[in-house]
Tab-separated table of N, CA and C in Angstrom:
chain	number	residue	atom	x	y	z
A	215	UNK	N	196.412	128.292	122.956
A	215	UNK	CA	195.956	129.098	121.847
A	215	UNK	C	194.755	128.409	121.203
A	216	UNK	N	193.671	129.139	121.116
A	216	UNK	CA	192.482	128.599	120.459
A	216	UNK	C	192.602	128.810	118.963
A	217	UNK	N	192.352	127.764	118.221
A	217	UNK	CA	192.412	127.846	116.768
A	217	UNK	C	191.031	128.079	116.177
A	218	UNK	N	191.028	128.598	114.973
A	218	UNK	CA	189.830	128.706	114.172
A	218	UNK	C	189.798	127.505	113.249
A	219	UNK	N	188.617	127.189	112.756
A	219	UNK	CA	188.430	126.098	111.808
A	219	UNK	C	187.557	126.607	110.672
A	220	UNK	N	187.811	126.110	109.476
A	220	UNK	CA	186.993	126.495	108.322
A	220	UNK	C	185.953	125.416	108.075
A	221	UNK	N	184.745	125.858	107.729
A	221	UNK	CA	183.699	124.910	107.349
A	221	UNK	C	183.231	125.237	105.935
A	222	UNK	N	182.879	124.181	105.214
A	222	UNK	CA	182.258	124.340	103.904
A	222	UNK	C	180.771	124.585	104.117
A	223	UNK	N	180.209	125.461	103.307
A	223	UNK	CA	178.766	125.686	103.355
A	223	UNK	C	178.186	125.416	101.977
A	224	UNK	N	176.880	125.274	101.939
A	224	UNK	CA	176.221	125.192	100.643
A	224	UNK	C	176.444	126.514	99.921
A	225	UNK	N	176.378	126.478	98.619
A	225	UNK	CA	176.631	127.662	97.808
A	225	UNK	C	175.721	128.826	98.198
A	226	UNK	N	176.322	129.989	98.379
A	226	UNK	CA	175.636	131.252	98.685
A	226	UNK	C	174.843	131.243	99.996
A	227	UNK	N	175.261	130.415	100.937
A	227	UNK	CA	174.572	130.396	102.236
A	227	UNK	C	175.495	130.841	103.375
A	228	UNK	N	176.637	131.408	103.032
A	228	UNK	CA	177.637	131.738	104.053
A	228	UNK	C	177.080	132.644	105.146
A	229	UNK	N	176.407	133.722	104.768
A	229	UNK	CA	175.900	134.677	105.770
A	229	UNK	C	174.788	134.049	106.614
A	230	UNK	N	173.911	133.255	105.993
A	230	UNK	CA	172.839	132.589	106.748
A	230	UNK	C	173.422	131.593	107.738
A	231	UNK	N	174.418	130.826	107.295
A	231	UNK	CA	175.067	129.860	108.186
A	231	UNK	C	175.728	130.597	109.348
A	232	UNK	N	176.419	131.688	109.054
A	232	UNK	CA	177.067	132.468	110.121
A	232	UNK	C	176.041	132.970	111.125
A	233	UNK	N	174.906	133.460	110.651
A	233	UNK	CA	173.845	133.930	111.552
A	233	UNK	C	173.307	132.787	112.407
A	234	UNK	N	173.072	131.635	111.792
A	234	UNK	CA	172.556	130.477	112.542
A	234	UNK	C	173.536	130.024	113.615
A	235	UNK	N	174.832	130.025	113.291
A	235	UNK	CA	175.842	129.622	114.275
A	235	UNK	C	175.943	130.646	115.401
A	236	UNK	N	175.876	131.920	115.061
A	236	UNK	CA	175.919	132.969	116.086
A	236	UNK	C	174.716	132.864	117.023
A	237	UNK	N	173.550	132.498	116.467
A	237	UNK	CA	172.350	132.300	117.293
A	237	UNK	C	172.540	131.165	118.296
A	238	UNK	N	173.443	130.235	117.973
A	238	UNK	CA	173.737	129.114	118.877
A	238	UNK	C	174.906	129.446	119.808
A	239	UNK	N	175.332	130.713	119.829
A	239	UNK	CA	176.431	131.203	120.666
A	239	UNK	C	177.761	130.533	120.317
A	240	UNK	N	177.966	130.268	119.029
A	240	UNK	CA	179.242	129.747	118.541
A	240	UNK	C	179.981	130.913	117.903
A	241	UNK	N	181.263	131.052	118.245
A	241	UNK	CA	182.052	132.149	117.684
A	241	UNK	C	182.282	131.881	116.200
A	242	UNK	N	181.896	132.842	115.376
A	242	UNK	CA	181.923	132.649	113.930
A	242	UNK	C	182.451	133.913	113.250
A	243	UNK	N	183.133	133.722	112.118
A	243	UNK	CA	183.608	134.846	111.322
A	243	UNK	C	183.349	134.532	109.849
A	244	UNK	N	182.561	135.395	109.229
A	244	UNK	CA	182.255	135.270	107.808
A	244	UNK	C	182.679	136.579	107.146
A	245	UNK	N	183.894	136.617	106.572
A	245	UNK	CA	184.356	137.857	105.950
A	245	UNK	C	183.484	138.227	104.751
A	246	UNK	N	182.985	139.466	104.744
A	246	UNK	CA	182.136	139.941	103.649
A	246	UNK	C	182.684	141.259	103.118
A	247	UNK	N	182.289	141.577	101.902
A	247	UNK	CA	182.617	142.867	101.302
A	247	UNK	C	181.410	143.359	100.530
A	248	UNK	N	181.331	144.655	100.367
A	248	UNK	CA	180.232	145.257	99.630
A	248	UNK	C	180.639	145.393	98.167
A	249	UNK	N	179.790	144.880	97.278
A	249	UNK	CA	180.036	144.976	95.842
A	249	UNK	C	178.794	145.530	95.160
A	250	UNK	N	179.003	146.138	94.018
A	250	UNK	CA	177.905	146.686	93.233
A	250	UNK	C	177.461	145.623	92.235
A	251	UNK	N	176.196	145.214	92.314
A	251	UNK	CA	175.657	144.199	91.411
A	251	UNK	C	174.664	144.837	90.455
A	252	UNK	N	174.696	144.367	89.215
A	252	UNK	CA	173.812	144.889	88.172
A	252	UNK	C	172.683	143.900	87.916
A	253	UNK	N	171.460	144.370	88.047
A	253	UNK	CA	170.296	143.609	87.635
A	253	UNK	C	169.781	144.243	86.347
A	254	UNK	N	168.796	143.637	85.734
A	254	UNK	CA	168.291	144.169	84.465
A	254	UNK	C	167.686	145.567	84.624
A	255	UNK	N	167.129	145.841	85.808
A	255	UNK	CA	166.450	147.121	85.991
A	255	UNK	C	167.142	148.084	86.958
A	256	UNK	N	168.193	147.630	87.647
A	256	UNK	CA	168.820	148.513	88.627
A	256	UNK	C	170.192	147.990	89.044
A	257	UNK	N	170.924	148.859	89.734
A	257	UNK	CA	172.188	148.484	90.365
A	257	UNK	C	171.977	148.557	91.866
A	258	UNK	N	172.626	147.665	92.584
A	258	UNK	CA	172.457	147.647	94.028
A	258	UNK	C	173.754	147.198	94.691
A	259	UNK	N	174.067	147.811	95.830
A	259	UNK	CA	175.217	147.373	96.617
A	259	UNK	C	174.760	146.234	97.525
A	260	UNK	N	175.494	145.127	97.475
A	260	UNK	CA	175.171	143.969	98.311
A	260	UNK	C	176.434	143.466	99.002
A	261	UNK	N	176.229	142.842	100.144
A	261	UNK	CA	177.347	142.240	100.864
A	261	UNK	C	177.471	140.777	100.427
A	262	UNK	N	178.685	140.390	100.014
A	262	UNK	CA	178.940	139.017	99.584
A	262	UNK	C	180.134	138.465	100.348
A	263	UNK	N	180.180	137.159	100.486
A	263	UNK	CA	181.280	136.499	101.181
A	263	UNK	C	182.565	136.632	100.366
A	264	UNK	N	183.648	136.937	101.041
A	264	UNK	CA	184.949	137.036	100.385
A	264	UNK	C	185.417	135.646	99.954
A	265	UNK	N	185.160	134.642	100.782
A	265	UNK	CA	185.528	133.260	100.478
A	265	UNK	C	184.249	132.479	100.199
A	266	UNK	N	183.889	132.317	98.944
A	266	UNK	CA	182.644	131.606	98.636
A	266	UNK	C	182.633	130.194	99.235
A	267	UNK	N	181.527	129.869	99.901
A	267	UNK	CA	181.292	128.556	100.520
A	267	UNK	C	182.160	128.255	101.738
A	268	UNK	N	182.753	129.275	102.364
A	268	UNK	CA	183.549	129.071	103.580
A	268	UNK	C	183.106	130.016	104.685
A	269	UNK	N	183.111	129.497	105.917
A	269	UNK	CA	182.880	130.288	107.125
A	269	UNK	C	183.879	129.777	108.161
A	270	UNK	N	184.368	130.647	109.021
A	270	UNK	CA	185.335	130.273	110.047
A	270	UNK	C	184.649	130.209	111.408
A	271	UNK	N	184.995	129.185	112.200
A	271	UNK	CA	184.380	128.997	113.517
A	271	UNK	C	185.425	128.626	114.557
A	272	UNK	N	185.075	128.905	115.813
A	272	UNK	CA	185.828	128.420	116.976
A	272	UNK	C	184.845	127.595	117.788
A	273	UNK	N	185.303	126.477	118.301
A	273	UNK	CA	184.427	125.683	119.163
A	273	UNK	C	185.244	125.062	120.285
A	274	UNK	N	184.539	124.685	121.359
A	274	UNK	CA	185.213	124.233	122.571
A	274	UNK	C	185.353	122.721	122.678
A	275	UNK	N	184.333	121.996	122.198
A	275	UNK	CA	184.346	120.548	122.415
A	275	UNK	C	183.610	119.822	121.290
A	276	UNK	N	183.572	118.497	121.393
A	276	UNK	CA	182.916	117.676	120.363
A	276	UNK	C	181.418	117.945	120.272
A	277	UNK	N	180.810	118.322	121.403
A	277	UNK	CA	179.377	118.634	121.395
A	277	UNK	C	179.103	119.849	120.501
A	278	UNK	N	179.915	120.906	120.663
A	278	UNK	CA	179.748	122.092	119.813
A	278	UNK	C	180.074	121.769	118.355
A	279	UNK	N	181.078	120.928	118.129
A	279	UNK	CA	181.436	120.535	116.764
A	279	UNK	C	180.255	119.851	116.085
A	280	UNK	N	179.593	118.972	116.808
A	280	UNK	CA	178.423	118.271	116.271
A	280	UNK	C	177.283	119.256	115.977
A	281	UNK	N	177.071	120.221	116.877
A	281	UNK	CA	176.029	121.246	116.637
A	281	UNK	C	176.329	122.044	115.364
A	282	UNK	N	177.600	122.341	115.148
A	282	UNK	CA	177.994	123.064	113.930
A	282	UNK	C	177.637	122.225	112.704
A	283	UNK	N	177.999	120.951	112.728
A	283	UNK	CA	177.727	120.067	111.585
A	283	UNK	C	176.238	119.878	111.325
A	284	UNK	N	175.418	119.982	112.371
A	284	UNK	CA	173.973	119.795	112.230
A	284	UNK	C	173.246	121.085	111.833
A	285	UNK	N	173.979	122.172	111.754
A	285	UNK	CA	173.378	123.452	111.380
A	285	UNK	C	173.007	123.436	109.898
A	286	UNK	N	171.773	123.808	109.566
A	286	UNK	CA	171.372	123.840	108.152
A	286	UNK	C	172.308	124.723	107.317
A	287	UNK	N	172.741	124.194	106.187
A	287	UNK	CA	173.648	124.914	105.298
A	287	UNK	C	175.096	124.508	105.439
A	288	UNK	N	175.465	123.872	106.553
A	288	UNK	CA	176.838	123.421	106.760
A	288	UNK	C	177.025	122.080	106.049
A	289	UNK	N	178.099	121.970	105.266
A	289	UNK	CA	178.382	120.724	104.548
A	289	UNK	C	179.348	119.869	105.354
A	290	UNK	N	180.498	120.450	105.738
A	290	UNK	CA	181.496	119.699	106.496
A	290	UNK	C	182.612	120.644	106.922
A	291	UNK	N	183.505	120.151	107.761
A	291	UNK	CA	184.704	120.883	108.113
A	291	UNK	C	185.727	120.696	106.999
A	292	UNK	N	186.548	121.704	106.790
A	292	UNK	CA	187.670	121.564	105.871
A	292	UNK	C	188.678	120.669	106.578
A	293	UNK	N	189.148	119.647	105.879
A	293	UNK	CA	190.037	118.659	106.491
A	293	UNK	C	191.427	118.738	105.873
A	294	UNK	N	192.436	118.431	106.689
A	294	UNK	CA	193.812	118.373	106.225
A	294	UNK	C	194.508	117.242	106.966
A	295	UNK	N	195.060	116.309	106.233
A	295	UNK	CA	195.755	115.148	106.810
A	295	UNK	C	194.867	114.383	107.792
A	296	UNK	N	193.595	114.231	107.447
A	296	UNK	CA	192.678	113.430	108.240
A	296	UNK	C	192.084	114.109	109.458
A	297	UNK	N	192.378	115.383	109.660
A	297	UNK	CA	191.838	116.104	110.821
A	297	UNK	C	191.274	117.447	110.358
A	298	UNK	N	190.456	118.056	111.217
A	298	UNK	CA	189.949	119.388	110.907
A	298	UNK	C	191.139	120.339	110.752
A	299	UNK	N	191.159	121.074	109.658
A	299	UNK	CA	192.255	122.009	109.396
A	299	UNK	C	192.206	123.168	110.382
A	300	UNK	N	193.316	123.375	111.097
A	300	UNK	CA	193.400	124.458	112.084
A	300	UNK	C	193.919	125.720	111.418
A	301	UNK	N	193.331	126.847	111.815
A	301	UNK	CA	193.744	128.150	111.306
A	301	UNK	C	194.167	128.987	112.501
A	302	UNK	N	195.379	129.499	112.451
A	302	UNK	CA	195.904	130.292	113.575
A	302	UNK	C	195.151	131.624	113.685
A	303	UNK	N	194.948	132.098	114.913
A	303	UNK	CA	194.263	133.386	115.102
A	303	UNK	C	194.898	134.531	114.324
A	304	UNK	N	196.236	134.518	114.191
A	304	UNK	CA	196.893	135.623	113.479
A	304	UNK	C	196.528	135.616	111.990
A	305	UNK	N	196.176	134.455	111.431
A	305	UNK	CA	195.759	134.407	110.031
A	305	UNK	C	194.369	135.033	109.858
A	306	UNK	N	193.482	134.777	110.819
A	306	UNK	CA	192.157	135.409	110.790
A	306	UNK	C	192.306	136.918	110.981
A	307	UNK	N	193.194	137.331	111.890
A	307	UNK	CA	193.443	138.761	112.098
A	307	UNK	C	193.978	139.414	110.827
A	308	UNK	N	194.840	138.716	110.091
A	308	UNK	CA	195.383	139.248	108.837
A	308	UNK	C	194.264	139.478	107.821
A	309	UNK	N	193.310	138.559	107.763
A	309	UNK	CA	192.157	138.721	106.862
A	309	UNK	C	191.342	139.934	107.287
A	310	UNK	N	191.091	140.052	108.595
A	310	UNK	CA	190.320	141.187	109.105
A	310	UNK	C	191.021	142.514	108.814
A	311	UNK	N	192.339	142.555	108.984
A	311	UNK	CA	193.102	143.772	108.710
A	311	UNK	C	193.062	144.115	107.226
A	312	UNK	N	193.213	143.112	106.383
A	312	UNK	CA	193.182	143.327	104.939
A	312	UNK	C	191.832	143.892	104.508
A	313	UNK	N	190.748	143.319	105.033
A	313	UNK	CA	189.417	143.784	104.670
A	313	UNK	C	189.137	145.176	105.234
A	314	UNK	N	189.755	145.503	106.363
A	314	UNK	CA	189.593	146.834	106.929
A	314	UNK	C	190.354	147.892	106.137
A	315	UNK	N	191.411	147.463	105.458
A	315	UNK	CA	192.267	148.391	104.720
A	315	UNK	C	191.821	148.587	103.276
A	316	UNK	N	191.290	147.533	102.658
A	316	UNK	CA	190.910	147.594	101.245
A	316	UNK	C	189.417	147.355	101.088
A	317	UNK	N	188.794	148.131	100.207
A	317	UNK	CA	187.357	147.977	99.982
A	317	UNK	C	187.033	146.768	99.121
A	318	UNK	N	187.838	146.553	98.087
A	318	UNK	CA	187.565	145.446	97.173
A	318	UNK	C	188.686	144.429	97.250
A	319	UNK	N	188.350	143.224	97.650
A	319	UNK	CA	189.305	142.133	97.743
A	319	UNK	C	188.695	140.946	97.029
A	320	UNK	N	189.489	140.258	96.223
A	320	UNK	CA	188.969	139.059	95.583
A	320	UNK	C	189.954	137.918	95.780
A	321	UNK	N	189.435	136.736	95.843
A	321	UNK	CA	190.238	135.542	96.018
A	321	UNK	C	190.169	134.772	94.707
A	322	UNK	N	191.278	134.716	94.016
A	322	UNK	CA	191.316	134.034	92.735
A	322	UNK	C	192.420	132.993	92.758
A	323	UNK	N	192.118	131.796	92.290
A	323	UNK	CA	193.181	130.799	92.201
A	323	UNK	C	194.146	131.160	91.075
A	324	UNK	N	195.420	130.911	91.297
A	324	UNK	CA	196.416	131.113	90.252
A	324	UNK	C	196.709	129.763	89.619
A	325	UNK	N	196.674	129.728	88.290
A	325	UNK	CA	196.844	128.467	87.569
A	325	UNK	C	197.897	128.614	86.492
A	326	UNK	N	198.394	127.490	86.044
A	326	UNK	CA	199.340	127.443	84.936
A	326	UNK	C	198.712	128.164	83.738
A	327	UNK	N	199.486	129.046	83.120
A	327	UNK	CA	199.001	129.782	81.958
A	327	UNK	C	198.491	131.175	82.288
A	328	UNK	N	198.243	131.467	83.583
A	328	UNK	CA	197.773	132.799	83.963
A	328	UNK	C	198.893	133.823	83.752
A	329	UNK	N	198.522	134.986	83.273
A	329	UNK	CA	199.459	136.091	83.141
A	329	UNK	C	199.405	136.868	84.452
A	330	UNK	N	200.564	137.154	85.043
A	330	UNK	CA	200.625	137.831	86.331
A	330	UNK	C	201.618	138.985	86.283
A	331	UNK	N	201.452	139.890	87.236
A	331	UNK	CA	202.392	140.983	87.411
A	331	UNK	C	202.948	140.886	88.821
A	332	UNK	N	204.256	140.987	88.943
A	332	UNK	CA	204.902	140.929	90.252
A	332	UNK	C	204.663	142.262	90.956
A	333	UNK	N	204.196	142.212	92.206
A	333	UNK	CA	203.780	143.400	92.949
A	333	UNK	C	204.811	143.910	93.947
A	334	UNK	N	205.792	143.080	94.326
A	334	UNK	CA	206.749	143.471	95.369
A	334	UNK	C	208.151	142.997	94.988
A	335	UNK	N	209.144	143.641	95.551
A	335	UNK	CA	210.520	143.198	95.386
A	335	UNK	C	211.216	143.798	94.182
A	336	UNK	N	212.386	143.275	93.894
A	336	UNK	CA	213.220	143.788	92.824
A	336	UNK	C	212.619	143.638	91.441
A	337	UNK	N	211.696	142.715	91.255
A	337	UNK	CA	211.058	142.492	89.961
A	337	UNK	C	209.693	143.170	89.878
A	338	UNK	N	209.403	144.070	90.816
A	338	UNK	CA	208.095	144.730	90.859
A	338	UNK	C	207.763	145.345	89.498
A	339	UNK	N	206.526	145.096	89.037
A	339	UNK	CA	206.061	145.649	87.780
A	339	UNK	C	206.257	144.727	86.585
A	340	UNK	N	207.140	143.741	86.719
A	340	UNK	CA	207.383	142.818	85.616
A	340	UNK	C	206.189	141.876	85.438
A	341	UNK	N	205.856	141.584	84.190
A	341	UNK	CA	204.779	140.646	83.904
A	341	UNK	C	205.371	139.353	83.368
A	342	UNK	N	204.651	138.284	83.626
A	342	UNK	CA	205.092	136.988	83.144
A	342	UNK	C	203.942	136.005	83.104
A	343	UNK	N	204.272	134.794	82.739
A	343	UNK	CA	203.275	133.733	82.615
A	343	UNK	C	203.615	132.625	83.600
A	344	UNK	N	202.607	132.149	84.346
A	344	UNK	CA	202.829	131.065	85.297
A	344	UNK	C	203.053	129.767	84.514
A	345	UNK	N	204.191	129.122	84.795
A	345	UNK	CA	204.445	127.830	84.152
A	345	UNK	C	204.256	126.670	85.127
A	346	UNK	N	204.347	126.963	86.428
A	346	UNK	CA	204.074	125.961	87.466
A	346	UNK	C	203.397	126.678	88.635
A	347	UNK	N	202.269	126.141	89.111
A	347	UNK	CA	201.587	126.692	90.284
A	347	UNK	C	201.678	125.664	91.408
A	348	UNK	N	202.280	126.064	92.527
A	348	UNK	CA	202.411	125.186	93.681
A	348	UNK	C	201.527	125.705	94.800
A	349	UNK	N	201.618	125.097	95.975
A	349	UNK	CA	200.749	125.467	97.099
A	349	UNK	C	200.825	126.959	97.419
A	350	UNK	N	202.018	127.468	97.659
A	350	UNK	CA	202.132	128.882	98.037
A	350	UNK	C	203.121	129.650	97.173
A	351	UNK	N	203.603	129.006	96.095
A	351	UNK	CA	204.543	129.655	95.193
A	351	UNK	C	204.130	129.390	93.754
A	352	UNK	N	204.630	130.246	92.886
A	352	UNK	CA	204.456	130.023	91.453
A	352	UNK	C	205.805	130.198	90.780
A	353	UNK	N	205.996	129.489	89.691
A	353	UNK	CA	207.168	129.685	88.852
A	353	UNK	C	206.682	130.517	87.671
A	354	UNK	N	207.279	131.688	87.515
A	354	UNK	CA	206.841	132.639	86.499
A	354	UNK	C	207.918	132.759	85.429
A	355	UNK	N	207.493	132.671	84.174
A	355	UNK	CA	208.378	132.870	83.032
A	355	UNK	C	208.260	134.329	82.621
A	356	UNK	N	209.389	135.048	82.653
A	356	UNK	CA	209.399	136.475	82.347
A	356	UNK	C	210.323	136.694	81.151
A	357	UNK	N	209.813	137.397	80.149
A	357	UNK	CA	210.654	137.718	78.995
A	357	UNK	C	210.676	139.226	78.830
A	358	UNK	N	211.834	139.811	78.997
A	358	UNK	CA	211.980	141.249	78.791
A	358	UNK	C	213.418	141.532	78.396
A	359	UNK	N	213.607	142.609	77.715
A	359	UNK	CA	214.936	143.024	77.254
A	359	UNK	C	215.642	141.939	76.448
A	360	UNK	N	214.847	141.095	75.788
A	360	UNK	CA	215.434	140.049	74.963
A	360	UNK	C	216.002	138.892	75.758
A	361	UNK	N	215.756	138.870	77.064
A	361	UNK	CA	216.250	137.794	77.919
A	361	UNK	C	215.080	136.999	78.473
A	362	UNK	N	215.268	135.718	78.690
A	362	UNK	CA	214.252	134.884	79.318
A	362	UNK	C	214.685	134.602	80.743
A	363	UNK	N	213.736	134.689	81.659
A	363	UNK	CA	214.031	134.489	83.072
A	363	UNK	C	212.917	133.670	83.689
A	364	UNK	N	213.277	132.689	84.463
A	364	UNK	CA	212.301	131.884	85.195
A	364	UNK	C	212.497	132.212	86.668
A	365	UNK	N	211.442	132.698	87.342
A	365	UNK	CA	211.558	133.125	88.732
A	365	UNK	C	210.538	132.406	89.599
A	366	UNK	N	210.970	131.990	90.794
A	366	UNK	CA	210.059	131.414	91.788
A	366	UNK	C	209.604	132.555	92.684
A	367	UNK	N	208.274	132.764	92.743
A	367	UNK	CA	207.716	133.918	93.444
A	367	UNK	C	206.598	133.452	94.364
A	368	UNK	N	206.502	134.058	95.549
A	368	UNK	CA	205.395	133.785	96.459
A	368	UNK	C	204.095	134.218	95.809
A	369	UNK	N	203.037	133.411	95.967
A	369	UNK	CA	201.732	133.779	95.404
A	369	UNK	C	201.254	135.128	95.934
A	370	UNK	N	201.657	135.458	97.151
A	370	UNK	CA	201.228	136.719	97.749
A	370	UNK	C	201.851	137.927	97.061
A	371	UNK	N	202.891	137.698	96.257
A	371	UNK	CA	203.592	138.817	95.631
A	371	UNK	C	203.254	138.996	94.160
A	372	UNK	N	202.248	138.270	93.669
A	372	UNK	CA	201.849	138.438	92.279
A	372	UNK	C	200.370	138.767	92.184
A	373	UNK	N	200.013	139.448	91.090
A	373	UNK	CA	198.625	139.807	90.830
A	373	UNK	C	198.267	139.273	89.456
A	374	UNK	N	197.142	138.588	89.388
A	374	UNK	CA	196.674	138.042	88.123
A	374	UNK	C	196.235	139.185	87.216
A	375	UNK	N	196.723	139.171	85.975
A	375	UNK	CA	196.333	140.208	85.027
A	375	UNK	C	195.644	139.624	83.802
A	376	UNK	N	195.553	138.314	83.696
A	376	UNK	CA	194.857	137.689	82.574
A	376	UNK	C	195.362	136.292	82.338
A	377	UNK	N	194.743	135.606	81.401
A	377	UNK	CA	195.168	134.256	81.048
A	377	UNK	C	195.569	134.261	79.588
A	378	UNK	N	196.802	133.897	79.336
A	378	UNK	CA	197.281	133.866	77.961
A	378	UNK	C	196.901	132.549	77.317
A	379	UNK	N	196.577	132.613	76.082
A	379	UNK	CA	196.327	131.388	75.335
A	379	UNK	C	197.685	130.828	74.931
A	380	UNK	N	197.731	129.539	74.755
A	380	UNK	CA	198.979	128.929	74.315
A	380	UNK	C	199.388	129.536	72.988
A	381	UNK	N	200.593	130.010	72.939
A	381	UNK	CA	201.058	130.633	71.721
A	381	UNK	C	201.627	129.591	70.788
A	382	UNK	N	201.263	129.677	69.549
A	382	UNK	CA	201.733	128.730	68.546
A	382	UNK	C	203.071	129.163	67.964
A	383	UNK	N	203.524	130.350	68.344
A	383	UNK	CA	204.764	130.867	67.786
A	383	UNK	C	205.991	130.162	68.350
A	384	UNK	N	205.794	129.355	69.374
A	384	UNK	CA	206.923	128.661	69.970
A	384	UNK	C	207.636	129.519	70.992
A	385	UNK	N	207.053	130.623	71.389
A	385	UNK	CA	207.672	131.533	72.326
A	385	UNK	C	207.903	130.879	73.689
A	386	UNK	N	206.947	130.047	74.136
A	386	UNK	CA	207.067	129.401	75.443
A	386	UNK	C	207.191	127.895	75.266
A	387	UNK	N	208.407	127.400	75.170
A	387	UNK	CA	208.631	125.952	75.078
A	387	UNK	C	209.400	125.522	76.306
A	388	UNK	N	208.865	124.550	77.033
A	388	UNK	CA	209.541	124.070	78.244
A	388	UNK	C	209.658	122.574	78.205
């Protein structure tokens, strides 16, 4: 199984880097979406990278890896545990399917204090506040019907709806 690898790029150079790598016959994937941007005198639809400063590549050997690193705009490979982070083909396919299904997709980090709404499961529709953000899960504090509930939820099952300021009323004490 051939894996994909993520590379860091200089800011706002994702599409140029992808074009340069493709010109070198390196398999590359730069997920983009069309967004409406406002300038002072007009509005225009532009294609922007879904993952700012990231491009995905496949390569065969160390020679191709070196060519990727020497490409203008490439900063480095994303590393995990001292090696280039491998991305399974099915994860890239999931991104492609998601982008094919939805017009607007955004990647936002979830942080402690963010207000979220649960999108799936028995708690669907409930809103809460993130009290702990982990790698792929969040602990959400939910208060409804006069009861307090702390739930561990997959990040994929919540949607950010805002960031609450720390309340001085003592409502959230942990």
